[in-house]
PDB file of C-alpha atoms and ligand atoms in Angstrom:
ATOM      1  CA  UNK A1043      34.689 138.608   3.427  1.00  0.00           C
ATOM      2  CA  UNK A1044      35.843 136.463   6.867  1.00  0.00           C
ATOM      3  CA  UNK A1045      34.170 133.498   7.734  1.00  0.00           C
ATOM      4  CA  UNK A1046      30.541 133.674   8.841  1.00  0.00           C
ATOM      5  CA  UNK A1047      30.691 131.434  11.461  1.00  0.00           C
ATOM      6  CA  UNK A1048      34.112 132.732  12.964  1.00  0.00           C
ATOM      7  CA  UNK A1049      36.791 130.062  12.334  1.00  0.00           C
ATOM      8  CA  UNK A1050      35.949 126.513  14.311  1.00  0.00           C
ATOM      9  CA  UNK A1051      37.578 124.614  11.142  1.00  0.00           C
ATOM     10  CA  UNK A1052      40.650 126.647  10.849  1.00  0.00           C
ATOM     11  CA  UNK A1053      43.381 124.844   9.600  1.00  0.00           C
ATOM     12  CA  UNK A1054      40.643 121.249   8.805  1.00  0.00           C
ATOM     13  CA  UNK A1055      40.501 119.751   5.957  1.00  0.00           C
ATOM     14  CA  UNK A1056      36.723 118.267   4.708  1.00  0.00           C
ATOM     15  CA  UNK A1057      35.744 115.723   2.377  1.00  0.00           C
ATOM     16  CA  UNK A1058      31.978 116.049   1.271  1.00  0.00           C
ATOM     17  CA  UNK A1059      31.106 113.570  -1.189  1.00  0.00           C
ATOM     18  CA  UNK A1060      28.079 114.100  -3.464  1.00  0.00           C
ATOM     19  CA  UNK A1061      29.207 117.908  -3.070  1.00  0.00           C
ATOM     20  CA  UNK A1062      27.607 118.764  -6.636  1.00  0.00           C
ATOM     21  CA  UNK A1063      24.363 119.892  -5.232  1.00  0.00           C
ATOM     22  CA  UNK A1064      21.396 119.346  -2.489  1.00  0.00           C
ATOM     23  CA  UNK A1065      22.737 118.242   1.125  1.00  0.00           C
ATOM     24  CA  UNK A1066      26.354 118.138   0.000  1.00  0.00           C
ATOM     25  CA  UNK A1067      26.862 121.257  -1.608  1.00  0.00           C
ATOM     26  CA  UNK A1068      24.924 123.270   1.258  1.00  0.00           C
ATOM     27  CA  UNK A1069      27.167 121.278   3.769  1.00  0.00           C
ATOM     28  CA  UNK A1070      30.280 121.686   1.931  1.00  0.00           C
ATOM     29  CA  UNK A1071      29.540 125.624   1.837  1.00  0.00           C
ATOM     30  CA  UNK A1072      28.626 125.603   5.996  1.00  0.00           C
ATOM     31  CA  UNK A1073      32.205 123.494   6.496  1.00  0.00           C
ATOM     32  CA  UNK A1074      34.004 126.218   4.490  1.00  0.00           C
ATOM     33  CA  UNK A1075      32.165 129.507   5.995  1.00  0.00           C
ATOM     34  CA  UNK A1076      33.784 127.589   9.287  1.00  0.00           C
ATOM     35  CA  UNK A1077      37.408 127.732   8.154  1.00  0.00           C
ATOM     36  CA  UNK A1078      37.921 124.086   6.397  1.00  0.00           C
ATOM     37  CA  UNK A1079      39.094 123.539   3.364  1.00  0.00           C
ATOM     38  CA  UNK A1080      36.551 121.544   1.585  1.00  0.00           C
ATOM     39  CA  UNK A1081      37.396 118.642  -1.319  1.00  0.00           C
ATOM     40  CA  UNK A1082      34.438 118.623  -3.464  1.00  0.00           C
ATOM     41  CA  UNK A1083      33.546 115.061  -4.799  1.00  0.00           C
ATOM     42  CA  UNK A1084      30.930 114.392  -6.942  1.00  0.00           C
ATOM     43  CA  UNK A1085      30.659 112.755 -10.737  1.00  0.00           C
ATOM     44  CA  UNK A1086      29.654 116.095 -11.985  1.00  0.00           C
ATOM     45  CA  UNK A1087      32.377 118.153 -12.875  1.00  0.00           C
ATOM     46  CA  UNK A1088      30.775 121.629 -13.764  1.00  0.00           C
ATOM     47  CA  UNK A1089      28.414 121.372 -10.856  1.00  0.00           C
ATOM     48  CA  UNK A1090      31.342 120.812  -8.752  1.00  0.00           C
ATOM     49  CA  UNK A1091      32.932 124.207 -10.173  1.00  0.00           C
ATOM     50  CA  UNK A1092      29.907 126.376  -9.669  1.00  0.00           C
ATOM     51  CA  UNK A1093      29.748 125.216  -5.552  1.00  0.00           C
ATOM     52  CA  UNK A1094      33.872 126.032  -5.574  1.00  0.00           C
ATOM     53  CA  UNK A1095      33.321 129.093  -7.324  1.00  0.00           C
ATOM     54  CA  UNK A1096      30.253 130.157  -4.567  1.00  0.00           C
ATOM     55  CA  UNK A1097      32.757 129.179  -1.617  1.00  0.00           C
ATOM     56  CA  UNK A1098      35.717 131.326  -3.109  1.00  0.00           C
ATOM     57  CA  UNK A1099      33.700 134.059  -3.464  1.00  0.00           C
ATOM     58  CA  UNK A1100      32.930 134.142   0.724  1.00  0.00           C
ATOM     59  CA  UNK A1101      37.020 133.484   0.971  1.00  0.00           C
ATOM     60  CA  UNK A1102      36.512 129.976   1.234  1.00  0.00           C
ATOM     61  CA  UNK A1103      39.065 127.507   0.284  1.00  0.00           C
ATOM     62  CA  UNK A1104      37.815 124.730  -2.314  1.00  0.00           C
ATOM     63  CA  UNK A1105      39.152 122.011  -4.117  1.00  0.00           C
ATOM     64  CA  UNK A1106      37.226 120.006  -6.626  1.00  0.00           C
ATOM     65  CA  UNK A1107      37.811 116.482  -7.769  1.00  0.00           C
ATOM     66  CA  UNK A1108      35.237 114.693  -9.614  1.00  0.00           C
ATOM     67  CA  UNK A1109      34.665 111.294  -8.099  1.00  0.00           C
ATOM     68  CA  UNK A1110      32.097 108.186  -8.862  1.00  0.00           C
ATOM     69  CA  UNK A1111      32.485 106.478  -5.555  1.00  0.00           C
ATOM     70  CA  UNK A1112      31.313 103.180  -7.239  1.00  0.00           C
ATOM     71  CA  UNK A1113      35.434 103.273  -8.595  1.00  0.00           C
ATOM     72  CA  UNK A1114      37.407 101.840  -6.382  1.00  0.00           C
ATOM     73  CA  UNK A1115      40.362 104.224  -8.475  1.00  0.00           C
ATOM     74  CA  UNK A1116      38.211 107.251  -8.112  1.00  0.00           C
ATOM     75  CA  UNK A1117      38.604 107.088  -4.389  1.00  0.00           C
ATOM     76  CA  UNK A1118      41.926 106.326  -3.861  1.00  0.00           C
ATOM     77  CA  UNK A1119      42.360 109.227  -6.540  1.00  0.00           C
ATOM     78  CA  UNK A1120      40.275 111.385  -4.370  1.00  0.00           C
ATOM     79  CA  UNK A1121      42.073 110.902  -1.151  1.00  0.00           C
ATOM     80  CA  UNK A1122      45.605 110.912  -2.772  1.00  0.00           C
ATOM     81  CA  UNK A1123      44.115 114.920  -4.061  1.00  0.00           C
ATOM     82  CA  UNK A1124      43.456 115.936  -0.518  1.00  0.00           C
ATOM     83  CA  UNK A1125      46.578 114.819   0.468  1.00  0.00           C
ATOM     84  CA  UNK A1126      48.365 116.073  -2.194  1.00  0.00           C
ATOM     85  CA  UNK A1127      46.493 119.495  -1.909  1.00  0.00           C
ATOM     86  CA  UNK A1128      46.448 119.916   1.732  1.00  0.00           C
ATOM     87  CA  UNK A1129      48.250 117.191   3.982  1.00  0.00           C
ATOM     88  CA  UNK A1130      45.786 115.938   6.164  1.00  0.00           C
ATOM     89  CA  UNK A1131      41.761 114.924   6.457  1.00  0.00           C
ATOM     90  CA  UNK A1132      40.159 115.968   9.181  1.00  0.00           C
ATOM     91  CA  UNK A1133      36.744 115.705   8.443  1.00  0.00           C
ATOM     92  CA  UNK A1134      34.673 113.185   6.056  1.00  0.00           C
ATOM     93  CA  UNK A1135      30.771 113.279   4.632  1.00  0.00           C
ATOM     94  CA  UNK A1136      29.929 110.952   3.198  1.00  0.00           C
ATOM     95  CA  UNK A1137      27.224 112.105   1.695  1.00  0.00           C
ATOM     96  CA  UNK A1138      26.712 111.090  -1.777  1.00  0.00           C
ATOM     97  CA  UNK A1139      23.733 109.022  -2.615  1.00  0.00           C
ATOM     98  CA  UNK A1140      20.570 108.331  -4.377  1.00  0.00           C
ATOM     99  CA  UNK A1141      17.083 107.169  -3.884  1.00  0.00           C
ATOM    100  CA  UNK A1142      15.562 105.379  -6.708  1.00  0.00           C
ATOM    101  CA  UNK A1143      12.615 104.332  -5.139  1.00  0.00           C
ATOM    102  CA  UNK A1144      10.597 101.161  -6.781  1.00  0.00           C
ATOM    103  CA  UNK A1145       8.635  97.886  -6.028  1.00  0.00           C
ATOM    104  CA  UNK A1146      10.962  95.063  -5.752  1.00  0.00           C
ATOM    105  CA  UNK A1147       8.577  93.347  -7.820  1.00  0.00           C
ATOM    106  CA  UNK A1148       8.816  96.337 -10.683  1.00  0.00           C
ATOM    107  CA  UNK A1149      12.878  97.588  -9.922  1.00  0.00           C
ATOM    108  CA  UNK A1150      15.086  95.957 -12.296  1.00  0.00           C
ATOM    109  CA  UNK A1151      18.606  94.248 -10.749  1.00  0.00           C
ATOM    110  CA  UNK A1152      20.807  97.105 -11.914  1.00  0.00           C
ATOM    111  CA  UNK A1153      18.661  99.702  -9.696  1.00  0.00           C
ATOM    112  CA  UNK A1154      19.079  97.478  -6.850  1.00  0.00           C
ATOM    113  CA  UNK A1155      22.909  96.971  -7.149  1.00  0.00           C
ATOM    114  CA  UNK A1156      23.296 100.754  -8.001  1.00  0.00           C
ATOM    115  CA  UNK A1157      21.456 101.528  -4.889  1.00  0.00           C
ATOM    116  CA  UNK A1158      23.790  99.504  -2.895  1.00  0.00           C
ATOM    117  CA  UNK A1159      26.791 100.308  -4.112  1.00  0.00           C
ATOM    118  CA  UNK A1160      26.655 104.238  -4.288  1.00  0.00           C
ATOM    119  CA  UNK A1161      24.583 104.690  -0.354  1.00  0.00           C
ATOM    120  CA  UNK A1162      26.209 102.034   1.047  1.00  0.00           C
ATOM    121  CA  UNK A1163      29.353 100.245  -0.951  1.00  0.00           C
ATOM    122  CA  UNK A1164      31.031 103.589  -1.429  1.00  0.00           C
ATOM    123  CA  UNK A1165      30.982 104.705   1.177  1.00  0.00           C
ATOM    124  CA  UNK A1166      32.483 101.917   3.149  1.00  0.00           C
ATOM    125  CA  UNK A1167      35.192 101.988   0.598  1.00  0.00           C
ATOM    126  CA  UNK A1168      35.747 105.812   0.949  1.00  0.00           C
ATOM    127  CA  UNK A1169      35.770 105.303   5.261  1.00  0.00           C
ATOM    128  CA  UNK A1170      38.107 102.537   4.408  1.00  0.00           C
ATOM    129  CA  UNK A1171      40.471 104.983   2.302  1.00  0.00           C
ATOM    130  CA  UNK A1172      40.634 107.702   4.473  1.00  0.00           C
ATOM    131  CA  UNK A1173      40.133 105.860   7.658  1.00  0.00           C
ATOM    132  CA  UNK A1174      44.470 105.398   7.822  1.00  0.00           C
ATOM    133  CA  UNK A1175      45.265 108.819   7.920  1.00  0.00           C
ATOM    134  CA  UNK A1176      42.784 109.677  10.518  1.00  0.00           C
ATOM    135  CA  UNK A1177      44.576 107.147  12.298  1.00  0.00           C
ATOM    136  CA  UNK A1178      47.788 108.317  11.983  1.00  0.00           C
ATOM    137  CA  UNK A1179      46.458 111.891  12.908  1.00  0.00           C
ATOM    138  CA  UNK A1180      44.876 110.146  16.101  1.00  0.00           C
ATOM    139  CA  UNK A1181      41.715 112.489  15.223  1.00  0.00           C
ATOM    140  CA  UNK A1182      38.737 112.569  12.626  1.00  0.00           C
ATOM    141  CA  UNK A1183      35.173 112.916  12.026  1.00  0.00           C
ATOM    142  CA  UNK A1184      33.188 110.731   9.993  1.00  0.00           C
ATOM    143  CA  UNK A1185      29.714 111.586   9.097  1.00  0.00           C
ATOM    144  CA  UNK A1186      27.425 109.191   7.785  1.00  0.00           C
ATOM    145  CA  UNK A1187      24.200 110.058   5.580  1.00  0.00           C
ATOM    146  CA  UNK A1188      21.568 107.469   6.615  1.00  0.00           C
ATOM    147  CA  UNK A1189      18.096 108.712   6.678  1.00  0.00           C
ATOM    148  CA  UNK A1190      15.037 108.355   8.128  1.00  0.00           C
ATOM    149  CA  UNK A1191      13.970 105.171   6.650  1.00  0.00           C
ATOM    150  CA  UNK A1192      17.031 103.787   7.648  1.00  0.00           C
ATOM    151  CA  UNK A1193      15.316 103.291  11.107  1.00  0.00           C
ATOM    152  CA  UNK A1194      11.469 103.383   9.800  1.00  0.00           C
ATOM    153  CA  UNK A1195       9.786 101.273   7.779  1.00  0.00           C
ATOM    154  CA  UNK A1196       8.765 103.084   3.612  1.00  0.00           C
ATOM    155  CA  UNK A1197       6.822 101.111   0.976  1.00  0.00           C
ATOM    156  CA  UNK A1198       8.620 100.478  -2.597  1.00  0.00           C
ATOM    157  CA  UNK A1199      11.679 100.667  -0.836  1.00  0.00           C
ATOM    158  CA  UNK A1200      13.544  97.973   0.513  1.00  0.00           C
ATOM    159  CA  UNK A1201      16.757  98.228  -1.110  1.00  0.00           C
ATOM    160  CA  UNK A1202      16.679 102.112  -0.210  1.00  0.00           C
ATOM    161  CA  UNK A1203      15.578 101.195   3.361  1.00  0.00           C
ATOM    162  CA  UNK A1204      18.599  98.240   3.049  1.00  0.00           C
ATOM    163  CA  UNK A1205      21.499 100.158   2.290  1.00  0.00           C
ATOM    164  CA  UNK A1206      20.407 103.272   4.403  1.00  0.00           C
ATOM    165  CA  UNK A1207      20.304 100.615   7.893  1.00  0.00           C
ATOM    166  CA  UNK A1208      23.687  99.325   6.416  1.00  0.00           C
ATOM    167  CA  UNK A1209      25.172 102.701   7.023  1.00  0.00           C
ATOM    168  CA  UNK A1210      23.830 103.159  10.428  1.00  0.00           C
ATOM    169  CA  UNK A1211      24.967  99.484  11.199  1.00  0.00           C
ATOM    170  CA  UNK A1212      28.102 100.706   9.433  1.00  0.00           C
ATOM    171  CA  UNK A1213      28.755 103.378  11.372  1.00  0.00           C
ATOM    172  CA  UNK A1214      27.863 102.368  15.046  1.00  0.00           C
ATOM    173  CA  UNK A1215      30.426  99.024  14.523  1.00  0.00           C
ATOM    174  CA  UNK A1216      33.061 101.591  13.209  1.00  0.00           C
ATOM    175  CA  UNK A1217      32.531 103.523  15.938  1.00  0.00           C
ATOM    176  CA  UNK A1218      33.967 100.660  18.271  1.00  0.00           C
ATOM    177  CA  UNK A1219      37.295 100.337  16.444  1.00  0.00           C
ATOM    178  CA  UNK A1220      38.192 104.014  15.910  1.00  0.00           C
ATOM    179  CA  UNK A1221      36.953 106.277  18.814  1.00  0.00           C
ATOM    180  CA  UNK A1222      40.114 105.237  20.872  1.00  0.00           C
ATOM    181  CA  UNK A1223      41.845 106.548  18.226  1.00  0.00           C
ATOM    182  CA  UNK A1224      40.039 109.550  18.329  1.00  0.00           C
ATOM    183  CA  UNK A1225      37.883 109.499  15.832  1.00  0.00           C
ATOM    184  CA  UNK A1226      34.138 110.585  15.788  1.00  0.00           C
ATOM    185  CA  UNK A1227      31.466 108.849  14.043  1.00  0.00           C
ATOM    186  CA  UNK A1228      28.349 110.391  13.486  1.00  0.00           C
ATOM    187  CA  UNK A1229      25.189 109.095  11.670  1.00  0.00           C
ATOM    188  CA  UNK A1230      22.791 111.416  10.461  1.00  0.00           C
ATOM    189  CA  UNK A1231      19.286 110.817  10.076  1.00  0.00           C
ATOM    190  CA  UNK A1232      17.365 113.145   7.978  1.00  0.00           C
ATOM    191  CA  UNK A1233      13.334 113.319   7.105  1.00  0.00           C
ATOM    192  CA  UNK A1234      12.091 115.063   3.809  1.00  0.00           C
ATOM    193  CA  UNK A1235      14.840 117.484   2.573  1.00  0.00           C
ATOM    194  CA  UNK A1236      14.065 119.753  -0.348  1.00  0.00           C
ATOM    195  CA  UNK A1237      16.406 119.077  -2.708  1.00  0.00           C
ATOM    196  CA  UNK A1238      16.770 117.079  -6.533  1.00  0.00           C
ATOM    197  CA  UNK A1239      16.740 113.464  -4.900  1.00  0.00           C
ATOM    198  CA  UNK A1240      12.988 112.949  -5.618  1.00  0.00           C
ATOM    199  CA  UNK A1241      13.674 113.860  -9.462  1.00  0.00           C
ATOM    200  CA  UNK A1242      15.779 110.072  -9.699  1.00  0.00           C
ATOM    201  CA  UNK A1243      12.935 108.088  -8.890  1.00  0.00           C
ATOM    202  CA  UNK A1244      12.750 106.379 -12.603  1.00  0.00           C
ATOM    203  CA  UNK A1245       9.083 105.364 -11.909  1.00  0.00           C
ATOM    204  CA  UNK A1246       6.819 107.696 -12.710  1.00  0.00           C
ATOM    205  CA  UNK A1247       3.949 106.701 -10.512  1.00  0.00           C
ATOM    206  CA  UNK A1248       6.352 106.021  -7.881  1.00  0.00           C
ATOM    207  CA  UNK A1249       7.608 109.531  -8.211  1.00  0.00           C
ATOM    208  CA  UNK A1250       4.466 111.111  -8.234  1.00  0.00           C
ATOM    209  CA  UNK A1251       3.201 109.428  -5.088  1.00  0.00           C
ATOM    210  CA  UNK A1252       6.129 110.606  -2.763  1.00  0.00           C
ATOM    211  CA  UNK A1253       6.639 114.304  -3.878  1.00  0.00           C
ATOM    212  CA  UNK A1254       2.709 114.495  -3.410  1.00  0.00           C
ATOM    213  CA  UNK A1255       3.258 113.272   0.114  1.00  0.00           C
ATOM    214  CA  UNK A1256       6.567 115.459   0.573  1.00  0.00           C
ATOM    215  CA  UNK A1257       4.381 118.245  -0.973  1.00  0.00           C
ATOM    216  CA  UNK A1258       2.236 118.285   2.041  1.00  0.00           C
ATOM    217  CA  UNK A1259       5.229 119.109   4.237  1.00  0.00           C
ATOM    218  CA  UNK A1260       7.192 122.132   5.233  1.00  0.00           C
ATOM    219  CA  UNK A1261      10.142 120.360   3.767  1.00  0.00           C
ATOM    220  CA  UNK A1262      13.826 121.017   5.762  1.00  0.00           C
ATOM    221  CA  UNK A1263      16.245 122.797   3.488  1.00  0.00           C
ATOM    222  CA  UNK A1264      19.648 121.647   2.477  1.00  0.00           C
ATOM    223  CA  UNK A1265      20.965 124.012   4.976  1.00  0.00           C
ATOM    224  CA  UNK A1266      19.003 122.706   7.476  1.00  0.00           C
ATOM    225  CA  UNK A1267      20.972 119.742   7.603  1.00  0.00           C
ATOM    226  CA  UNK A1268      24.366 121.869   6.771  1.00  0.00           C
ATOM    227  CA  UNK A1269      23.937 123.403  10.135  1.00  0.00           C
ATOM    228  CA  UNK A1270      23.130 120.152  11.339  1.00  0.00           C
ATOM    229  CA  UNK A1271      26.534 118.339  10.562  1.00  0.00           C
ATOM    230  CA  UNK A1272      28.452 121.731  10.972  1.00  0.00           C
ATOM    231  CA  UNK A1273      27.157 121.257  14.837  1.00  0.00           C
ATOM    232  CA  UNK A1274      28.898 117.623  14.788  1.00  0.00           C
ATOM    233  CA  UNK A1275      31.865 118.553  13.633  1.00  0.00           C
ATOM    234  CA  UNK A1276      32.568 121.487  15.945  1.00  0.00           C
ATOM    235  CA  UNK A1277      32.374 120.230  19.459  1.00  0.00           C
ATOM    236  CA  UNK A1278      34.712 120.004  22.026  1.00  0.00           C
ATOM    237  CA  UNK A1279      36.770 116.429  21.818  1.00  0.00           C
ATOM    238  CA  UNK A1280      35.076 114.875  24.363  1.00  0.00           C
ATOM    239  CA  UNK A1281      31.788 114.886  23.028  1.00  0.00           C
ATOM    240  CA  UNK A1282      30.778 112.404  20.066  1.00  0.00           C
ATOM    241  CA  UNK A1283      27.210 112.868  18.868  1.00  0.00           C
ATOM    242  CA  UNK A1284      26.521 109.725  17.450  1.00  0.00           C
ATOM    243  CA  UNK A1285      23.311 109.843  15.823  1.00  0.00           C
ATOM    244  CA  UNK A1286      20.812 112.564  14.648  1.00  0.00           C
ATOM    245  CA  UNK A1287      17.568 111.995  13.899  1.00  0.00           C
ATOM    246  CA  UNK A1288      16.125 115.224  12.030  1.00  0.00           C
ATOM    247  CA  UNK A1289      12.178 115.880  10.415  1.00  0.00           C
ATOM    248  CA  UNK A1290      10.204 118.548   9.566  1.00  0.00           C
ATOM    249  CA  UNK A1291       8.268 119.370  12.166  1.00  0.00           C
ATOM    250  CA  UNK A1292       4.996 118.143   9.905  1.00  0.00           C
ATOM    251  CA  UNK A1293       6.480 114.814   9.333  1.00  0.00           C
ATOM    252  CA  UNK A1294       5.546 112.274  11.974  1.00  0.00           C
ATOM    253  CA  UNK A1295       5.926 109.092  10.198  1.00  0.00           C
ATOM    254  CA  UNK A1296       7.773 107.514   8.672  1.00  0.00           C
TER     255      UNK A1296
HETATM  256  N1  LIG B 566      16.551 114.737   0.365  1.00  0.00           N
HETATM  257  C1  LIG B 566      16.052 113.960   1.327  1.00  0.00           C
HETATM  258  O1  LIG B 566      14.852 114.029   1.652  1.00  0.00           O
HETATM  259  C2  LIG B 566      16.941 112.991   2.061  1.00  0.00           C
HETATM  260  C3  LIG B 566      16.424 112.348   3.191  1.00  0.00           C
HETATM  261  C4  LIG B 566      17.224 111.434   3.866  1.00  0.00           C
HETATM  262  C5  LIG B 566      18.504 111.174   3.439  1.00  0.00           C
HETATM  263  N2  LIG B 566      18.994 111.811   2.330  1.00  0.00           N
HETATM  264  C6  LIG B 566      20.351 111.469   1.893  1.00  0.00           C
HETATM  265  O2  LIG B 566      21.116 112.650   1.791  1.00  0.00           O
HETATM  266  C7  LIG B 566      22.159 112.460   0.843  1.00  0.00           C
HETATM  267  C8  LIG B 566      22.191 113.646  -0.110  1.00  0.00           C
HETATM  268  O3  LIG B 566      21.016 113.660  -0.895  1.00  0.00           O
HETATM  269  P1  LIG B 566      20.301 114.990  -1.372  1.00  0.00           P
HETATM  270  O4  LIG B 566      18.941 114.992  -0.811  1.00  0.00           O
HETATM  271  O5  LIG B 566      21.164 116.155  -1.179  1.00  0.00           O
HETATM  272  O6  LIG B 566      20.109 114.657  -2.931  1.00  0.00           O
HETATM  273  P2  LIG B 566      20.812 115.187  -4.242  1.00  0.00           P
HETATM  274  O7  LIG B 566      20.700 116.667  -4.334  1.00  0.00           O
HETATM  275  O8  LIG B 566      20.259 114.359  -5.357  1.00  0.00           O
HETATM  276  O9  LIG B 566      22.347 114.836  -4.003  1.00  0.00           O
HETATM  277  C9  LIG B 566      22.894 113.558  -4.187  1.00  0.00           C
HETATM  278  C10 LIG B 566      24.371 113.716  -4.467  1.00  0.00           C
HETATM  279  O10 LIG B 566      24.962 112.431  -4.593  1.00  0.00           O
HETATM  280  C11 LIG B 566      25.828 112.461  -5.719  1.00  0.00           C
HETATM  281  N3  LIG B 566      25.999 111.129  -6.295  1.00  0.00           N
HETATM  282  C12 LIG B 566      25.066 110.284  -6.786  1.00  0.00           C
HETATM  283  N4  LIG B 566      25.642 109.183  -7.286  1.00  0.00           N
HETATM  284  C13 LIG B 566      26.982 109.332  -7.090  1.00  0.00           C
HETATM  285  C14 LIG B 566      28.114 108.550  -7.397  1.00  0.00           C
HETATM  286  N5  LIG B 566      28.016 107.349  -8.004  1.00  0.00           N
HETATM  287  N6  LIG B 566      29.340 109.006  -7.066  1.00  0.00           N
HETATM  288  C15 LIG B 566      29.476 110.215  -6.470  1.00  0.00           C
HETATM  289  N7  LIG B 566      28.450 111.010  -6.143  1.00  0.00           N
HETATM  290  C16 LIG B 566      27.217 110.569  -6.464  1.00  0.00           C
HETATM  291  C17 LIG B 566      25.173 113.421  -6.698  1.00  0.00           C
HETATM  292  O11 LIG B 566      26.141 114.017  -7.552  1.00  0.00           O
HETATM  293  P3  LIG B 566      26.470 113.589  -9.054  1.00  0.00           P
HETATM  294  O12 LIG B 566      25.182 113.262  -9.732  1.00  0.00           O
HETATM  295  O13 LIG B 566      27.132 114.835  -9.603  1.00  0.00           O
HETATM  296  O14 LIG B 566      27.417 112.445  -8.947  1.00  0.00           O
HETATM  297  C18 LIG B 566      24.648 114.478  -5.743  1.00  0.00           C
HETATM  298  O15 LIG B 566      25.633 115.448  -5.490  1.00  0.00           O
HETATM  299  C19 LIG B 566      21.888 111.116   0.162  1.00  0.00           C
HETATM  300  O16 LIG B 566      22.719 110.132   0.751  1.00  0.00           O
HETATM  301  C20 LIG B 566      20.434 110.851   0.508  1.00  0.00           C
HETATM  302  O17 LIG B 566      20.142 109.478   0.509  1.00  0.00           O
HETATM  303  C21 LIG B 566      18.253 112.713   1.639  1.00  0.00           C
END
C-alpha cells in the first residue's frame, strides 16, 4: 500500500519521542503515511515494536530505539541511531512527556523533579543533540509539545503548568538562533486529548477529579493532533507556524 497522504516527507527523516503510544505513536504513524522515515523513541521497548510493526504494514519505514530522555547517553545513543540508520534528521517531536498532576503541598520532590526533567529537561537536551546536524543541513523542524496549561492557569499543577511554559519559552528563544539557519520551530498547544496520560496521575482523588471533567468533553483524538503537526511539518519553506493552540470544541477554559 503507497502512502496515504501522497509523499510530502519523501526522503525526511523524523524523530518522535514518546512514540510508544497516545500523541506520539498517532503522530509518528501520520509522519510515516507522508513518506518519512520515523525513529521511534520511547522507554518501552515492545510498545515501540507494535507502532513499527503498524507503520510497516502501510509500507512505512520505522526504526525503533528505546530511549529514557532523562539519560543524557540515551540521547546521544538515539541520535547517533538515526544517523547511523539514515544520514540525516529532518524533522524532531519532541513529544514525550507526562502529567502527574498533584498539590504542591501533597506531591513529593521526586514527582516534581521527574516532571521537569522528562517535559522539559529532555527535551532541551534532545533539541540540543540534534540541533548540529540540522545546522549543518541548513534545514529542520522542531516541534515542541507544550499544552494548554502551558499558557492557562490549572489547579494541582504548578510544576506541570512550569515545565509546559518552559517549553514554549524554550521554543520561541530557540526560534531566534536557528530560523536563519533554516530551521522551524513550532510549539504545539493541545487541550484534552484522549489518550493514557490521565492514567499517571498517582493521586487518586486528583485523578478522579480531572477525567470527570475531561469526561464531560468530546475529547480530541491522538490523531487529531497527528494531523495537526503533520500540517507543520509540510509547508512550503517560507512559512513557520510557530504556535498552535488546539481544544475540543467543548473546552473553553482552561
Ligand atoms: N493528552 C492530553 O490531554 C495532552 C494535553 C496537552 C499536552 N499533552 C502532551 O502531549 C504529549 C504526549 O502525551 P499523550 O497525551 O500522548 O500521553 P501518553 O499516551 O501517556 O504518552 C506519553 C509518552 O511519553 C513517553 N515517556 C514518558 N516518560 C518518558 C521518558 N522518561 N523517556 C521517554 N519517553 C517517555 C511515554 O512512553 P514510555 O512510557 O514508553 O516511556 C509515552 O509514549 C506529552 O508531552 C503531554 O504532556 C497531552
Amino acid at each position: 500500500m503507497t502512502a496515504d497522504f501522497g509523499s510530502e516527507l519523501d526522503g525526511q527523516v523524523a524523530i518522535v519521542t514518546g512514540a510508544s503510544s497516545g500523541i506520539g505513536s498517532a503522530t509518528a504513524a501520520s509522519l510515516a503515511s507522508r513518506g518519512a522515515s520515523v525513529v521511534l523513541a520511547a522507554r518501552r521497548e515492545s510498545e515501540l515494536e507494535d507502532v513499527a510493526a503498524r507503520i510497516e504494514d502501510t509500507d512505512g519505514e520505522a526504526l525503533v530505539v528505546p530511549t529514557d530522555v532523562t539519560e543524557d547517553d540515551d540521547i546521544d545513543a538515539l541520535v547517533e541511531a538515526a544517523l547511523d540508520e539514515y544520514g540525516r534528521i529532518d524533522v524532531l517531536v519532541n513529544n514525550a512527556g507526562l502529567m502527574p498532576l498533584a498539590h504542591i503541598g501533597e506531591a513529593d520532590r521526586e514527582t516534581l523533579q521527574t516532571t521537569i526533567d522528562v517535559n522539559l529537561r529532555g527535551l532541551i537536551t534532545l533539541t540540543h543533540a540534534v540541533v548540529p546536524t540540522m545546522l549543518e543541513q541548513e534545514s529542520g523542524h522542531i516541534v515542541n509539545l507544550s499544552s494548554v496549561v502551558g499558557r492557562f492557569l490549572q489547579a494541582n499543577s504548578s510544576h506541570y503548568n512550569a515545565a509546559k511554559a518552559g517549553v514554549k519559552m524554550f521554543g520561541d528563544s530557540l526560534r531566534l538562533d536557528v530560523a536563519e539557519e533554516g530551521i522551524h520551530v513550532a510549539t504545539i498547544e493541545p487541550g484534552a486529548v484522549d489518550t493514557e496520560l490521565l492514567d499517571h496521575i498517582p493521586d487518586d482523588e486528583v485523578r478522579e477529579n480531572v477525567k470527570e471533567y475531561v469526561g464531560t468533553m468530546d475529547a480530541l483524538a491522538p490523531e487529531d493532533i497527528a494531523r495537526t503537526i503533520a500540517f507543520v511539518v509540510t509547508q512550503p519553506e517560507r512559512v513557520d507556524i510557530n504556535e498552535v493552540l488546539i481544544r475540543p470544541l467543548d473546552q473553553v477554559q482552561p
